[in-house]
Amino acid sequence: MAKRTGHPVKIGILNGPNLNLLGVREPAVYGHTTLPEIEAQLARIATTLGAQLVTAQCNGEGQLIDVLHAWRGDVDGVVVNAGAYSHSSLALRDAFAATSLPFVEVHLTNVYAREPERRHSMLAPTAIGVVCGFGAVGYEFALRGLVSAIRARM
Ligand code: DQA
């Protein structure tokens, strides 16, 4: 992690495939809140926490990795919903290790109550924590937890 003592904590919010369609994508499963609405709410919470936010959403695995490379040394940690790549992408876990970016994994749904293929996360073994099943508000919990964990390490 980059030493940013004296700087406000800076957090990246990274969303993966199909999350750009939140609000219209299977609303019975993922809810009606759009990604811009989630990001706006996180920005408000970040202000109250004295933190800065940057956001990105990509549908491609390599694009997600490129974002982490670009954030290396610039952000202090990442809240990530990698969508379906959470369950498959060793490359994304490697990218978190390669960039030394601490992260919290978030899912809107309780993936452990869904199909078997969603019950395993490639990211969870190296995450600070995992939040799932709370819908859009889960991102808020993840942000608060990540900022708290980063401050405790500074
Ligand atoms: C998800 C759960 C994943 O299994 C799924 O592929 C998604 C969304 C969630 O937020 O609940 O795209 O990450």
PDB file of N, CA, C and O in Angstrom, residues 14 78-88 93 96 102-109 111-112 118-133 138-139 141-143 146:
ATOM      1  N   LEU A  14     -14.639  -0.201  -7.735  1.00  0.00           N
ATOM      2  CA  LEU A  14     -14.473  -0.903  -9.009  1.00  0.00           C
ATOM      3  C   LEU A  14     -15.612  -1.896  -9.223  1.00  0.00           C
ATOM      4  O   LEU A  14     -15.844  -2.783  -8.388  1.00  0.00           O
ATOM      5  N   VAL A  78      -9.491  -0.559  -2.353  1.00  0.00           N
ATOM      6  CA  VAL A  78     -10.521  -0.721  -3.387  1.00  0.00           C
ATOM      7  C   VAL A  78     -11.722  -1.475  -2.810  1.00  0.00           C
ATOM      8  O   VAL A  78     -11.564  -2.489  -2.125  1.00  0.00           O
ATOM      9  N   VAL A  79     -12.912  -0.948  -3.104  1.00  0.00           N
ATOM     10  CA  VAL A  79     -14.155  -1.714  -2.932  1.00  0.00           C
ATOM     11  C   VAL A  79     -14.474  -2.299  -4.295  1.00  0.00           C
ATOM     12  O   VAL A  79     -14.597  -1.558  -5.271  1.00  0.00           O
ATOM     13  N   VAL A  80     -14.579  -3.621  -4.367  1.00  0.00           N
ATOM     14  CA  VAL A  80     -14.753  -4.260  -5.675  1.00  0.00           C
ATOM     15  C   VAL A  80     -15.961  -5.178  -5.693  1.00  0.00           C
ATOM     16  O   VAL A  80     -16.139  -6.010  -4.808  1.00  0.00           O
ATOM     17  N   ASN A  81     -16.792  -4.976  -6.700  1.00  0.00           N
ATOM     18  CA  ASN A  81     -17.781  -5.984  -7.087  1.00  0.00           C
ATOM     19  C   ASN A  81     -17.379  -6.427  -8.480  1.00  0.00           C
ATOM     20  O   ASN A  81     -17.636  -5.732  -9.462  1.00  0.00           O
ATOM     21  N   ALA A  82     -16.726  -7.558  -8.547  1.00  0.00           N
ATOM     22  CA  ALA A  82     -16.210  -8.043  -9.831  1.00  0.00           C
ATOM     23  C   ALA A  82     -17.251  -8.863 -10.596  1.00  0.00           C
ATOM     24  O   ALA A  82     -16.908  -9.487 -11.615  1.00  0.00           O
ATOM     25  N   GLY A  83     -18.498  -8.854 -10.123  1.00  0.00           N
ATOM     26  CA  GLY A  83     -19.544  -9.602 -10.811  1.00  0.00           C
ATOM     27  C   GLY A  83     -19.137 -11.057 -10.967  1.00  0.00           C
ATOM     28  O   GLY A  83     -18.538 -11.650 -10.059  1.00  0.00           O
ATOM     29  N   ALA A  84     -19.428 -11.626 -12.124  1.00  0.00           N
ATOM     30  CA  ALA A  84     -19.148 -13.053 -12.333  1.00  0.00           C
ATOM     31  C   ALA A  84     -17.656 -13.375 -12.286  1.00  0.00           C
ATOM     32  O   ALA A  84     -17.279 -14.513 -11.979  1.00  0.00           O
ATOM     33  N   TYR A  85     -16.791 -12.386 -12.549  1.00  0.00           N
ATOM     34  CA  TYR A  85     -15.349 -12.650 -12.470  1.00  0.00           C
ATOM     35  C   TYR A  85     -14.908 -12.962 -11.030  1.00  0.00           C
ATOM     36  O   TYR A  85     -13.850 -13.554 -10.830  1.00  0.00           O
ATOM     37  N   SER A  86     -15.721 -12.567 -10.069  1.00  0.00           N
ATOM     38  CA  SER A  86     -15.405 -12.909  -8.669  1.00  0.00           C
ATOM     39  C   SER A  86     -15.234 -14.412  -8.503  1.00  0.00           C
ATOM     40  O   SER A  86     -14.445 -14.875  -7.677  1.00  0.00           O
ATOM     41  N   HIS A  87     -16.009 -15.144  -9.291  1.00  0.00           N
ATOM     42  CA  HIS A  87     -16.040 -16.596  -9.119  1.00  0.00           C
ATOM     43  C   HIS A  87     -15.001 -17.318  -9.969  1.00  0.00           C
ATOM     44  O   HIS A  87     -14.807 -18.523  -9.814  1.00  0.00           O
ATOM     45  N   SER A  88     -14.351 -16.597 -10.866  1.00  0.00           N
ATOM     46  CA  SER A  88     -13.494 -17.287 -11.835  1.00  0.00           C
ATOM     47  C   SER A  88     -12.092 -16.713 -12.002  1.00  0.00           C
ATOM     48  O   SER A  88     -11.209 -17.399 -12.496  1.00  0.00           O
ATOM     49  N   ARG A  93      -7.378 -11.672  -8.845  1.00  0.00           N
ATOM     50  CA  ARG A  93      -6.753 -11.812  -7.520  1.00  0.00           C
ATOM     51  C   ARG A  93      -5.258 -11.521  -7.613  1.00  0.00           C
ATOM     52  O   ARG A  93      -4.690 -10.844  -6.747  1.00  0.00           O
ATOM     53  N   PHE A  96      -4.645  -7.791  -7.650  1.00  0.00           N
ATOM     54  CA  PHE A  96      -4.667  -7.157  -6.321  1.00  0.00           C
ATOM     55  C   PHE A  96      -3.347  -7.413  -5.592  1.00  0.00           C
ATOM     56  O   PHE A  96      -2.801  -6.525  -4.942  1.00  0.00           O
ATOM     57  N   PRO A 102      -5.123  -3.189  -0.873  1.00  0.00           N
ATOM     58  CA  PRO A 102      -6.082  -3.871  -0.004  1.00  0.00           C
ATOM     59  C   PRO A 102      -7.499  -3.645  -0.530  1.00  0.00           C
ATOM     60  O   PRO A 102      -7.798  -2.593  -1.094  1.00  0.00           O
ATOM     61  N   PHE A 103      -8.350  -4.635  -0.350  1.00  0.00           N
ATOM     62  CA  PHE A 103      -9.691  -4.501  -0.922  1.00  0.00           C
ATOM     63  C   PHE A 103     -10.746  -5.205  -0.097  1.00  0.00           C
ATOM     64  O   PHE A 103     -10.461  -6.129   0.666  1.00  0.00           O
ATOM     65  N   VAL A 104     -11.965  -4.706  -0.271  1.00  0.00           N
ATOM     66  CA  VAL A 104     -13.142  -5.361   0.282  1.00  0.00           C
ATOM     67  C   VAL A 104     -14.011  -5.790  -0.894  1.00  0.00           C
ATOM     68  O   VAL A 104     -14.259  -5.012  -1.820  1.00  0.00           O
ATOM     69  N   GLU A 105     -14.432  -7.041  -0.863  1.00  0.00           N
ATOM     70  CA  GLU A 105     -15.287  -7.608  -1.912  1.00  0.00           C
ATOM     71  C   GLU A 105     -16.744  -7.375  -1.526  1.00  0.00           C
ATOM     72  O   GLU A 105     -17.127  -7.593  -0.380  1.00  0.00           O
ATOM     73  N   VAL A 106     -17.531  -6.937  -2.489  1.00  0.00           N
ATOM     74  CA  VAL A 106     -18.948  -6.711  -2.215  1.00  0.00           C
ATOM     75  C   VAL A 106     -19.794  -7.374  -3.295  1.00  0.00           C
ATOM     76  O   VAL A 106     -19.389  -7.422  -4.467  1.00  0.00           O
ATOM     77  N   HIS A 107     -20.927  -7.899  -2.869  1.00  0.00           N
ATOM     78  CA  HIS A 107     -21.952  -8.402  -3.790  1.00  0.00           C
ATOM     79  C   HIS A 107     -23.304  -7.911  -3.318  1.00  0.00           C
ATOM     80  O   HIS A 107     -23.579  -7.910  -2.109  1.00  0.00           O
ATOM     81  N   LEU A 108     -24.125  -7.544  -4.268  1.00  0.00           N
ATOM     82  CA  LEU A 108     -25.482  -7.134  -3.927  1.00  0.00           C
ATOM     83  C   LEU A 108     -26.269  -8.296  -3.329  1.00  0.00           C
ATOM     84  O   LEU A 108     -27.010  -8.122  -2.355  1.00  0.00           O
ATOM     85  N   THR A 109     -26.100  -9.451  -3.944  1.00  0.00           N
ATOM     86  CA  THR A 109     -26.871 -10.622  -3.521  1.00  0.00           C
ATOM     87  C   THR A 109     -26.059 -11.467  -2.534  1.00  0.00           C
ATOM     88  O   THR A 109     -24.827 -11.359  -2.469  1.00  0.00           O
ATOM     89  N   VAL A 111     -24.452 -14.389  -2.351  1.00  0.00           N
ATOM     90  CA  VAL A 111     -23.993 -15.389  -3.327  1.00  0.00           C
ATOM     91  C   VAL A 111     -23.981 -16.799  -2.730  1.00  0.00           C
ATOM     92  O   VAL A 111     -24.061 -17.781  -3.470  1.00  0.00           O
ATOM     93  N   TYR A 112     -23.919 -16.905  -1.416  1.00  0.00           N
ATOM     94  CA  TYR A 112     -23.883 -18.228  -0.771  1.00  0.00           C
ATOM     95  C   TYR A 112     -25.262 -18.873  -0.716  1.00  0.00           C
ATOM     96  O   TYR A 112     -25.385 -20.050  -0.375  1.00  0.00           O
ATOM     97  N   ARG A 118     -21.796 -19.817  -7.782  1.00  0.00           N
ATOM     98  CA  ARG A 118     -21.597 -18.476  -7.218  1.00  0.00           C
ATOM     99  C   ARG A 118     -21.109 -18.522  -5.776  1.00  0.00           C
ATOM    100  O   ARG A 118     -20.864 -17.509  -5.149  1.00  0.00           O
ATOM    101  N   ARG A 119     -20.984 -19.726  -5.230  1.00  0.00           N
ATOM    102  CA  ARG A 119     -20.655 -19.851  -3.803  1.00  0.00           C
ATOM    103  C   ARG A 119     -19.161 -19.881  -3.541  1.00  0.00           C
ATOM    104  O   ARG A 119     -18.734 -20.018  -2.402  1.00  0.00           O
ATOM    105  N   HIS A 120     -18.396 -19.789  -4.600  1.00  0.00           N
ATOM    106  CA  HIS A 120     -16.936 -19.718  -4.419  1.00  0.00           C
ATOM    107  C   HIS A 120     -16.426 -18.400  -4.975  1.00  0.00           C
ATOM    108  O   HIS A 120     -16.819 -17.985  -6.060  1.00  0.00           O
ATOM    109  N   SER A 121     -15.582 -17.746  -4.207  1.00  0.00           N
ATOM    110  CA  SER A 121     -14.967 -16.500  -4.673  1.00  0.00           C
ATOM    111  C   SER A 121     -13.475 -16.693  -4.831  1.00  0.00           C
ATOM    112  O   SER A 121     -12.800 -17.173  -3.912  1.00  0.00           O
ATOM    113  N   MET A 122     -12.945 -16.276  -5.981  1.00  0.00           N
ATOM    114  CA  MET A 122     -11.493 -16.284  -6.181  1.00  0.00           C
ATOM    115  C   MET A 122     -10.838 -15.161  -5.392  1.00  0.00           C
ATOM    116  O   MET A 122      -9.643 -15.238  -5.081  1.00  0.00           O
ATOM    117  N   LEU A 123     -11.609 -14.121  -5.085  1.00  0.00           N
ATOM    118  CA  LEU A 123     -11.033 -12.929  -4.452  1.00  0.00           C
ATOM    119  C   LEU A 123     -11.025 -13.015  -2.928  1.00  0.00           C
ATOM    120  O   LEU A 123     -10.133 -12.474  -2.272  1.00  0.00           O
ATOM    121  N   ALA A 124     -12.038 -13.666  -2.366  1.00  0.00           N
ATOM    122  CA  ALA A 124     -12.230 -13.640  -0.916  1.00  0.00           C
ATOM    123  C   ALA A 124     -10.995 -14.048  -0.102  1.00  0.00           C
ATOM    124  O   ALA A 124     -10.753 -13.458   0.960  1.00  0.00           O
ATOM    125  N   PRO A 125     -10.191 -15.029  -0.567  1.00  0.00           N
ATOM    126  CA  PRO A 125      -9.054 -15.441   0.272  1.00  0.00           C
ATOM    127  C   PRO A 125      -8.062 -14.319   0.567  1.00  0.00           C
ATOM    128  O   PRO A 125      -7.329 -14.392   1.562  1.00  0.00           O
ATOM    129  N   THR A 126      -8.019 -13.295  -0.277  1.00  0.00           N
ATOM    130  CA  THR A 126      -7.060 -12.217  -0.026  1.00  0.00           C
ATOM    131  C   THR A 126      -7.751 -10.879   0.263  1.00  0.00           C
ATOM    132  O   THR A 126      -7.077  -9.846   0.354  1.00  0.00           O
ATOM    133  N   ALA A 127      -9.077 -10.913   0.417  1.00  0.00           N
ATOM    134  CA  ALA A 127      -9.812  -9.688   0.752  1.00  0.00           C
ATOM    135  C   ALA A 127      -9.667  -9.360   2.237  1.00  0.00           C
ATOM    136  O   ALA A 127      -9.489 -10.260   3.064  1.00  0.00           O
ATOM    137  N   ILE A 128      -9.758  -8.067   2.558  1.00  0.00           N
ATOM    138  CA  ILE A 128      -9.869  -7.695   3.978  1.00  0.00           C
ATOM    139  C   ILE A 128     -11.178  -8.236   4.528  1.00  0.00           C
ATOM    140  O   ILE A 128     -11.246  -8.746   5.645  1.00  0.00           O
ATOM    141  N   GLY A 129     -12.228  -8.099   3.736  1.00  0.00           N
ATOM    142  CA  GLY A 129     -13.537  -8.580   4.156  1.00  0.00           C
ATOM    143  C   GLY A 129     -14.452  -8.717   2.963  1.00  0.00           C
ATOM    144  O   GLY A 129     -14.126  -8.282   1.856  1.00  0.00           O
ATOM    145  N   VAL A 130     -15.582  -9.345   3.209  1.00  0.00           N
ATOM    146  CA  VAL A 130     -16.578  -9.575   2.158  1.00  0.00           C
ATOM    147  C   VAL A 130     -17.938  -9.153   2.692  1.00  0.00           C
ATOM    148  O   VAL A 130     -18.289  -9.485   3.824  1.00  0.00           O
ATOM    149  N   VAL A 131     -18.664  -8.398   1.884  1.00  0.00           N
ATOM    150  CA  VAL A 131     -20.031  -7.982   2.230  1.00  0.00           C
ATOM    151  C   VAL A 131     -20.936  -8.506   1.129  1.00  0.00           C
ATOM    152  O   VAL A 131     -20.700  -8.224  -0.047  1.00  0.00           O
ATOM    153  N   CYS A 132     -21.977  -9.252   1.498  1.00  0.00           N
ATOM    154  CA  CYS A 132     -22.908  -9.710   0.463  1.00  0.00           C
ATOM    155  C   CYS A 132     -24.296  -9.863   1.025  1.00  0.00           C
ATOM    156  O   CYS A 132     -24.478 -10.121   2.215  1.00  0.00           O
ATOM    157  N   GLY A 133     -25.284  -9.635   0.150  1.00  0.00           N
ATOM    158  CA  GLY A 133     -26.666  -9.902   0.515  1.00  0.00           C
ATOM    159  C   GLY A 133     -27.471  -8.708   0.968  1.00  0.00           C
ATOM    160  O   GLY A 133     -28.656  -8.838   1.267  1.00  0.00           O
ATOM    161  N   GLY A 138     -24.894  -2.460   0.735  1.00  0.00           N
ATOM    162  CA  GLY A 138     -23.687  -3.223   1.028  1.00  0.00           C
ATOM    163  C   GLY A 138     -22.419  -2.490   0.614  1.00  0.00           C
ATOM    164  O   GLY A 138     -21.369  -2.629   1.247  1.00  0.00           O
ATOM    165  N   TYR A 139     -22.508  -1.710  -0.455  1.00  0.00           N
ATOM    166  CA  TYR A 139     -21.344  -0.919  -0.875  1.00  0.00           C
ATOM    167  C   TYR A 139     -20.948   0.080   0.213  1.00  0.00           C
ATOM    168  O   TYR A 139     -19.773   0.362   0.427  1.00  0.00           O
ATOM    169  N   PHE A 141     -21.467  -0.304   3.471  1.00  0.00           N
ATOM    170  CA  PHE A 141     -20.799  -1.051   4.542  1.00  0.00           C
ATOM    171  C   PHE A 141     -19.348  -1.347   4.153  1.00  0.00           C
ATOM    172  O   PHE A 141     -18.435  -1.250   4.982  1.00  0.00           O
ATOM    173  N   ALA A 142     -19.170  -1.735   2.900  1.00  0.00           N
ATOM    174  CA  ALA A 142     -17.822  -2.071   2.428  1.00  0.00           C
ATOM    175  C   ALA A 142     -16.907  -0.846   2.487  1.00  0.00           C
ATOM    176  O   ALA A 142     -15.747  -0.946   2.913  1.00  0.00           O
ATOM    177  N   LEU A 143     -17.426   0.294   2.068  1.00  0.00           N
ATOM    178  CA  LEU A 143     -16.617   1.525   2.088  1.00  0.00           C
ATOM    179  C   LEU A 143     -16.234   1.893   3.526  1.00  0.00           C
ATOM    180  O   LEU A 143     -15.062   2.191   3.803  1.00  0.00           O
ATOM    181  N   LEU A 146     -13.637  -0.588   4.811  1.00  0.00           N
ATOM    182  CA  LEU A 146     -12.321  -0.440   4.182  1.00  0.00           C
ATOM    183  C   LEU A 146     -11.599   0.795   4.711  1.00  0.00           C
ATOM    184  O   LEU A 146     -10.397   0.725   5.044  1.00  0.00           O
TER     185      LEU A 146
END
